[in-house]
mmCIF file of C-alpha atoms in Angstrom:
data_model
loop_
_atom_site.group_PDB
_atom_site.id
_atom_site.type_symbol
_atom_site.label_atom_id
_atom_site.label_comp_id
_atom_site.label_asym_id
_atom_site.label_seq_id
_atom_site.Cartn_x
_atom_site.Cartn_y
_atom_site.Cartn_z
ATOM 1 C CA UNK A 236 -21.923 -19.205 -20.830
ATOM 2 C CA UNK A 237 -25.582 -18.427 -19.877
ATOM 3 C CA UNK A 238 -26.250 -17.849 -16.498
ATOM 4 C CA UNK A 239 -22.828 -15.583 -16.379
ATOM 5 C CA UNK A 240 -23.010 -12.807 -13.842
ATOM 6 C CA UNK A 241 -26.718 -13.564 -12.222
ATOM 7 C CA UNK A 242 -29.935 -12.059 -13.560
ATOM 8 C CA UNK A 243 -28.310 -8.832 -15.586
ATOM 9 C CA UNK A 244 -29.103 -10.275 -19.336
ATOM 10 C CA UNK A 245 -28.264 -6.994 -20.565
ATOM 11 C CA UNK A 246 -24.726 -7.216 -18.973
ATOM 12 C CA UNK A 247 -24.834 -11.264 -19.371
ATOM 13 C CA UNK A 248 -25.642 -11.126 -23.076
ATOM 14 C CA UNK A 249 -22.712 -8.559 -23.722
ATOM 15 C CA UNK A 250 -19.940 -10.685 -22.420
ATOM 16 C CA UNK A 251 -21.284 -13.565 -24.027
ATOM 17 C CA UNK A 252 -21.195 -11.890 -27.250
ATOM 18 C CA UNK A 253 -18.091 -10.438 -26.647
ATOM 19 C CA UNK A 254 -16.379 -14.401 -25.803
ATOM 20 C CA UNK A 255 -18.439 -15.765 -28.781
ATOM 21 C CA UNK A 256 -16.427 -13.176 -31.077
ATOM 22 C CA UNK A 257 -13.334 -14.209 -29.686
ATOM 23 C CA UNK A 258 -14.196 -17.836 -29.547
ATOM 24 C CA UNK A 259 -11.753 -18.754 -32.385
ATOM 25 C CA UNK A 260 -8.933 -16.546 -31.168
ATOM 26 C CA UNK A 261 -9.328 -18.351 -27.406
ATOM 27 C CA UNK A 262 -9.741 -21.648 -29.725
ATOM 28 C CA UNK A 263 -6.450 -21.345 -30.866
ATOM 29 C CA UNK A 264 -4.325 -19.742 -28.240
ATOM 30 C CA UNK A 265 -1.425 -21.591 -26.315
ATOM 31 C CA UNK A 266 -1.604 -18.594 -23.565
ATOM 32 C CA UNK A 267 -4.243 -16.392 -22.661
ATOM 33 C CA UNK A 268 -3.471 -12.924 -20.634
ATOM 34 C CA UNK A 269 -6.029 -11.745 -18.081
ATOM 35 C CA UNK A 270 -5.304 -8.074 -16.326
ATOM 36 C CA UNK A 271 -9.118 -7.614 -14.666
ATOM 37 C CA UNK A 272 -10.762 -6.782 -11.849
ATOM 38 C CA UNK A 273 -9.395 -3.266 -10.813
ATOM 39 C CA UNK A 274 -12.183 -0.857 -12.107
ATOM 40 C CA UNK A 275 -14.494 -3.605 -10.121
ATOM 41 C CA UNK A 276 -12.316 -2.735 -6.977
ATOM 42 C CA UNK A 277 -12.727 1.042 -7.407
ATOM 43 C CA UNK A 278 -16.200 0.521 -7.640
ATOM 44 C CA UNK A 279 -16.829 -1.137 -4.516
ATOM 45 C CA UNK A 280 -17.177 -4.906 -5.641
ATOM 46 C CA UNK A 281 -16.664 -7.390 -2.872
ATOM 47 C CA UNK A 282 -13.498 -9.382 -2.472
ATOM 48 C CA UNK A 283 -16.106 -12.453 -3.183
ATOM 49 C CA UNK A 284 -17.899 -11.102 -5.934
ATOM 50 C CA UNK A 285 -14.963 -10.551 -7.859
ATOM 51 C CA UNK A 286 -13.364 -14.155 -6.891
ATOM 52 C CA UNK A 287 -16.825 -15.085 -7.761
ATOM 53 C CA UNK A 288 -16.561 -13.650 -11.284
ATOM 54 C CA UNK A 289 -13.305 -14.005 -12.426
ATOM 55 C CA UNK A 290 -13.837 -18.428 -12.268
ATOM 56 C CA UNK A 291 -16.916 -18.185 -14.231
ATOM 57 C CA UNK A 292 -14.162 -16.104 -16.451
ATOM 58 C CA UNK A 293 -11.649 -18.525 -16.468
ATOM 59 C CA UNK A 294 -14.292 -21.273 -16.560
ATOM 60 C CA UNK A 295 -15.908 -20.002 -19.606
ATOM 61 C CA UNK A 296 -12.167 -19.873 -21.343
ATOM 62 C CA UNK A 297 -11.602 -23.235 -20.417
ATOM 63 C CA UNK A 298 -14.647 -24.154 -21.839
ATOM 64 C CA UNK A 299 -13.663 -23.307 -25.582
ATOM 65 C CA UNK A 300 -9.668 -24.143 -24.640
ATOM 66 C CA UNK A 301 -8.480 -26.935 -21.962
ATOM 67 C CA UNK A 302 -4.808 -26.566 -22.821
ATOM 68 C CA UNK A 303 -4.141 -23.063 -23.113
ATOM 69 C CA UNK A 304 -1.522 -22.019 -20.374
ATOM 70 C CA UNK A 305 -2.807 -19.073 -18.686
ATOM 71 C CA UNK A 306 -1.449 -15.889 -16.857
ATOM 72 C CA UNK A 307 -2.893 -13.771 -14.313
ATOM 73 C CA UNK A 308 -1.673 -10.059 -14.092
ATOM 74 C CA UNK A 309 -2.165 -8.741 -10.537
ATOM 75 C CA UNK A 310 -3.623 -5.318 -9.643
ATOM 76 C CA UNK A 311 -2.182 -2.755 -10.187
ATOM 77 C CA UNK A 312 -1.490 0.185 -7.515
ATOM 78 C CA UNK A 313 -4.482 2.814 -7.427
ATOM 79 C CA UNK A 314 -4.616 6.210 -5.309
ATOM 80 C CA UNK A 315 -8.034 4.838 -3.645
ATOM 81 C CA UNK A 316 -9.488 4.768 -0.385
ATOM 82 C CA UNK A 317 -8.399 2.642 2.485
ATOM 83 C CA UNK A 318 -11.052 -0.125 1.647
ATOM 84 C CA UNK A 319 -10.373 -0.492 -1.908
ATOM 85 C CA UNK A 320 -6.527 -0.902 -1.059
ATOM 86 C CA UNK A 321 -7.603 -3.720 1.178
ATOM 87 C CA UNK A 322 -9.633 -5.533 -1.469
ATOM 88 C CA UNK A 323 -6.978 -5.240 -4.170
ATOM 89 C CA UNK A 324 -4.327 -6.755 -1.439
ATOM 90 C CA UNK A 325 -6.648 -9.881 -0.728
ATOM 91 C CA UNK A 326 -7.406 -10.024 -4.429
ATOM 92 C CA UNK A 327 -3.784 -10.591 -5.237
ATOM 93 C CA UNK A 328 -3.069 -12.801 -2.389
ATOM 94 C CA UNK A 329 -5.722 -15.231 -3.699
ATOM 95 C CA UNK A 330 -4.527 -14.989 -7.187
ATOM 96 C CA UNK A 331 -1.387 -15.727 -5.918
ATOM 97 C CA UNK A 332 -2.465 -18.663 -3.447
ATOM 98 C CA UNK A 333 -4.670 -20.162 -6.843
ATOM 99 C CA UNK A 334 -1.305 -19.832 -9.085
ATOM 100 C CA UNK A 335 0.255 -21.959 -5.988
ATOM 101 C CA UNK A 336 -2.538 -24.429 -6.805
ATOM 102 C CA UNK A 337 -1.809 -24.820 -10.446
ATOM 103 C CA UNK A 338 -4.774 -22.916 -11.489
ATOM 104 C CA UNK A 339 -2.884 -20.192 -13.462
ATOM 105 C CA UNK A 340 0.248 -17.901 -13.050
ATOM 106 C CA UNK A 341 1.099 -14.822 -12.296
ATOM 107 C CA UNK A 342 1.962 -11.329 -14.403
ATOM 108 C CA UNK A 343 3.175 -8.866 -11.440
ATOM 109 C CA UNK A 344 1.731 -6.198 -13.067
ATOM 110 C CA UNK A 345 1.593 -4.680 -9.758
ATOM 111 C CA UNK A 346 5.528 -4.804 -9.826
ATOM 112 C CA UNK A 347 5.907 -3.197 -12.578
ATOM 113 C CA UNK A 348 4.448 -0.354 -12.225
ATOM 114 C CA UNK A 349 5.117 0.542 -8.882
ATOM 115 C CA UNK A 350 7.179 3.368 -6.856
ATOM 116 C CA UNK A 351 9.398 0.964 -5.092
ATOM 117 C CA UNK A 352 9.530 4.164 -2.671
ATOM 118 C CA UNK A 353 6.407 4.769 -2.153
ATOM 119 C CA UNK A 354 4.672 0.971 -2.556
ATOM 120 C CA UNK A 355 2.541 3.389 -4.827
ATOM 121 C CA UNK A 356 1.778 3.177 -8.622
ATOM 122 C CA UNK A 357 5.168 5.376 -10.413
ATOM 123 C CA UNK A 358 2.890 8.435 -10.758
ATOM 124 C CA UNK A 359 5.143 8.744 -14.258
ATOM 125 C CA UNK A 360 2.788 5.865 -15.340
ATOM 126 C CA UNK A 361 -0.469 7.112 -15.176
ATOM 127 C CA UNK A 362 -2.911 8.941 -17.163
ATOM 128 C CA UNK A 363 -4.323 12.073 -16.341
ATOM 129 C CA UNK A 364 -7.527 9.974 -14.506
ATOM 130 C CA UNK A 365 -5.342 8.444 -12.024
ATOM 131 C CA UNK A 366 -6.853 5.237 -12.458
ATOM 132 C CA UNK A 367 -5.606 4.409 -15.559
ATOM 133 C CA UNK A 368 -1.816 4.113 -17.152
ATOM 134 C CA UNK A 369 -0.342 5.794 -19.665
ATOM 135 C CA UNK A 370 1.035 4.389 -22.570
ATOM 136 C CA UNK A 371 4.683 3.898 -20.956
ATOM 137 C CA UNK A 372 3.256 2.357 -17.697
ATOM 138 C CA UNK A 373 1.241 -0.232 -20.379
ATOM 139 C CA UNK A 374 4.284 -0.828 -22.411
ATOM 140 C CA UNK A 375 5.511 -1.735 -18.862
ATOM 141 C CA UNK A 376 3.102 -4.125 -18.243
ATOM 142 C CA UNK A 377 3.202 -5.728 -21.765
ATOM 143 C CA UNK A 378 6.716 -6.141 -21.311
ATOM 144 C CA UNK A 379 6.400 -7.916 -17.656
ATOM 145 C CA UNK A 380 3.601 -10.255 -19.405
ATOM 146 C CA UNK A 381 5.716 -10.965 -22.068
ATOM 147 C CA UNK A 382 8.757 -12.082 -20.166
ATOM 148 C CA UNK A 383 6.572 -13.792 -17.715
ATOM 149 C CA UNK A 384 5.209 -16.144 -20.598
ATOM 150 C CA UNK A 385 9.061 -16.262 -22.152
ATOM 151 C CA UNK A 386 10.061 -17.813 -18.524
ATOM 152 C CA UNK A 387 7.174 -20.137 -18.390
ATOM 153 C CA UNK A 388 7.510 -21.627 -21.669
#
């Protein structure tokens, strides 16, 4: 766990605090959920950076659990600049192309709270800071994560 995210120990030391208090929970889980990245997008993070991160991530689970089966939610539709839309896409597609490899599988998250009109997040579904959902567009993605794992088991 040390050496996470570079030379921030202020950041480092958080999420390795934050894992070690879940380090029973991830002990014992047969599935693991993971919905991350997007706030990274909106900031600016390169494509890279967050592949980058999200291994040591899954790395660092694997490290307390070998077995557990776990799921990948994609990104979910933002009203963001031209850029960020282009990150999220290649995001996804990589998740995608490392579920094809065995690594993990997929949530569409993305699917399930989209405008299949627009290709858009279902404005319905968000919160009043447009970058976050609402309680019904969460319940939405619970409920795609859930049947997800049902299908996989």
């Amino acid at each position: 766990v040390d050496g996470w995210f570079g030379k921030n120990k202020k950041y480092r030391n958080g999420v390795k605090a934050r894992l070690q208090k879940f380090h029973e929970q991830i002990k014992n889980s047969d599935s693991i959920i993971f919905q991350c990245g997007g706030n990274n997008v909106v900031k600016g993070q390169s494509l890279e950076k967050l592949q980058d991160n999200f291994k040591k991530l899954v790395g660092t689970v694997r490290y307390f659990n070998q077995s557990a089966r776990i799921f990948v939610g994609l990104l979910i539709p933002q009203t963001e600049s031209s850029v960020h839309v282009k990150t999220r896409m290649a995001y996804n597609a990589w998740l995608k192309e490392e579920a094809a490899k065995g690594s993990w599988k997929i949530v569409d998250s993305f699917g399930a709270v989209q405008d299949p009109t627009t290709g858009l997040r279902d404005r319905k579904l968000s919160a009043a800071d447009g970058l976050h959902l609402n309680s019904d567009g969460y319940a939405k993605m619970a409920k795609t994560a859930l049947d997800t794992i049902k299908y996989q088991a």
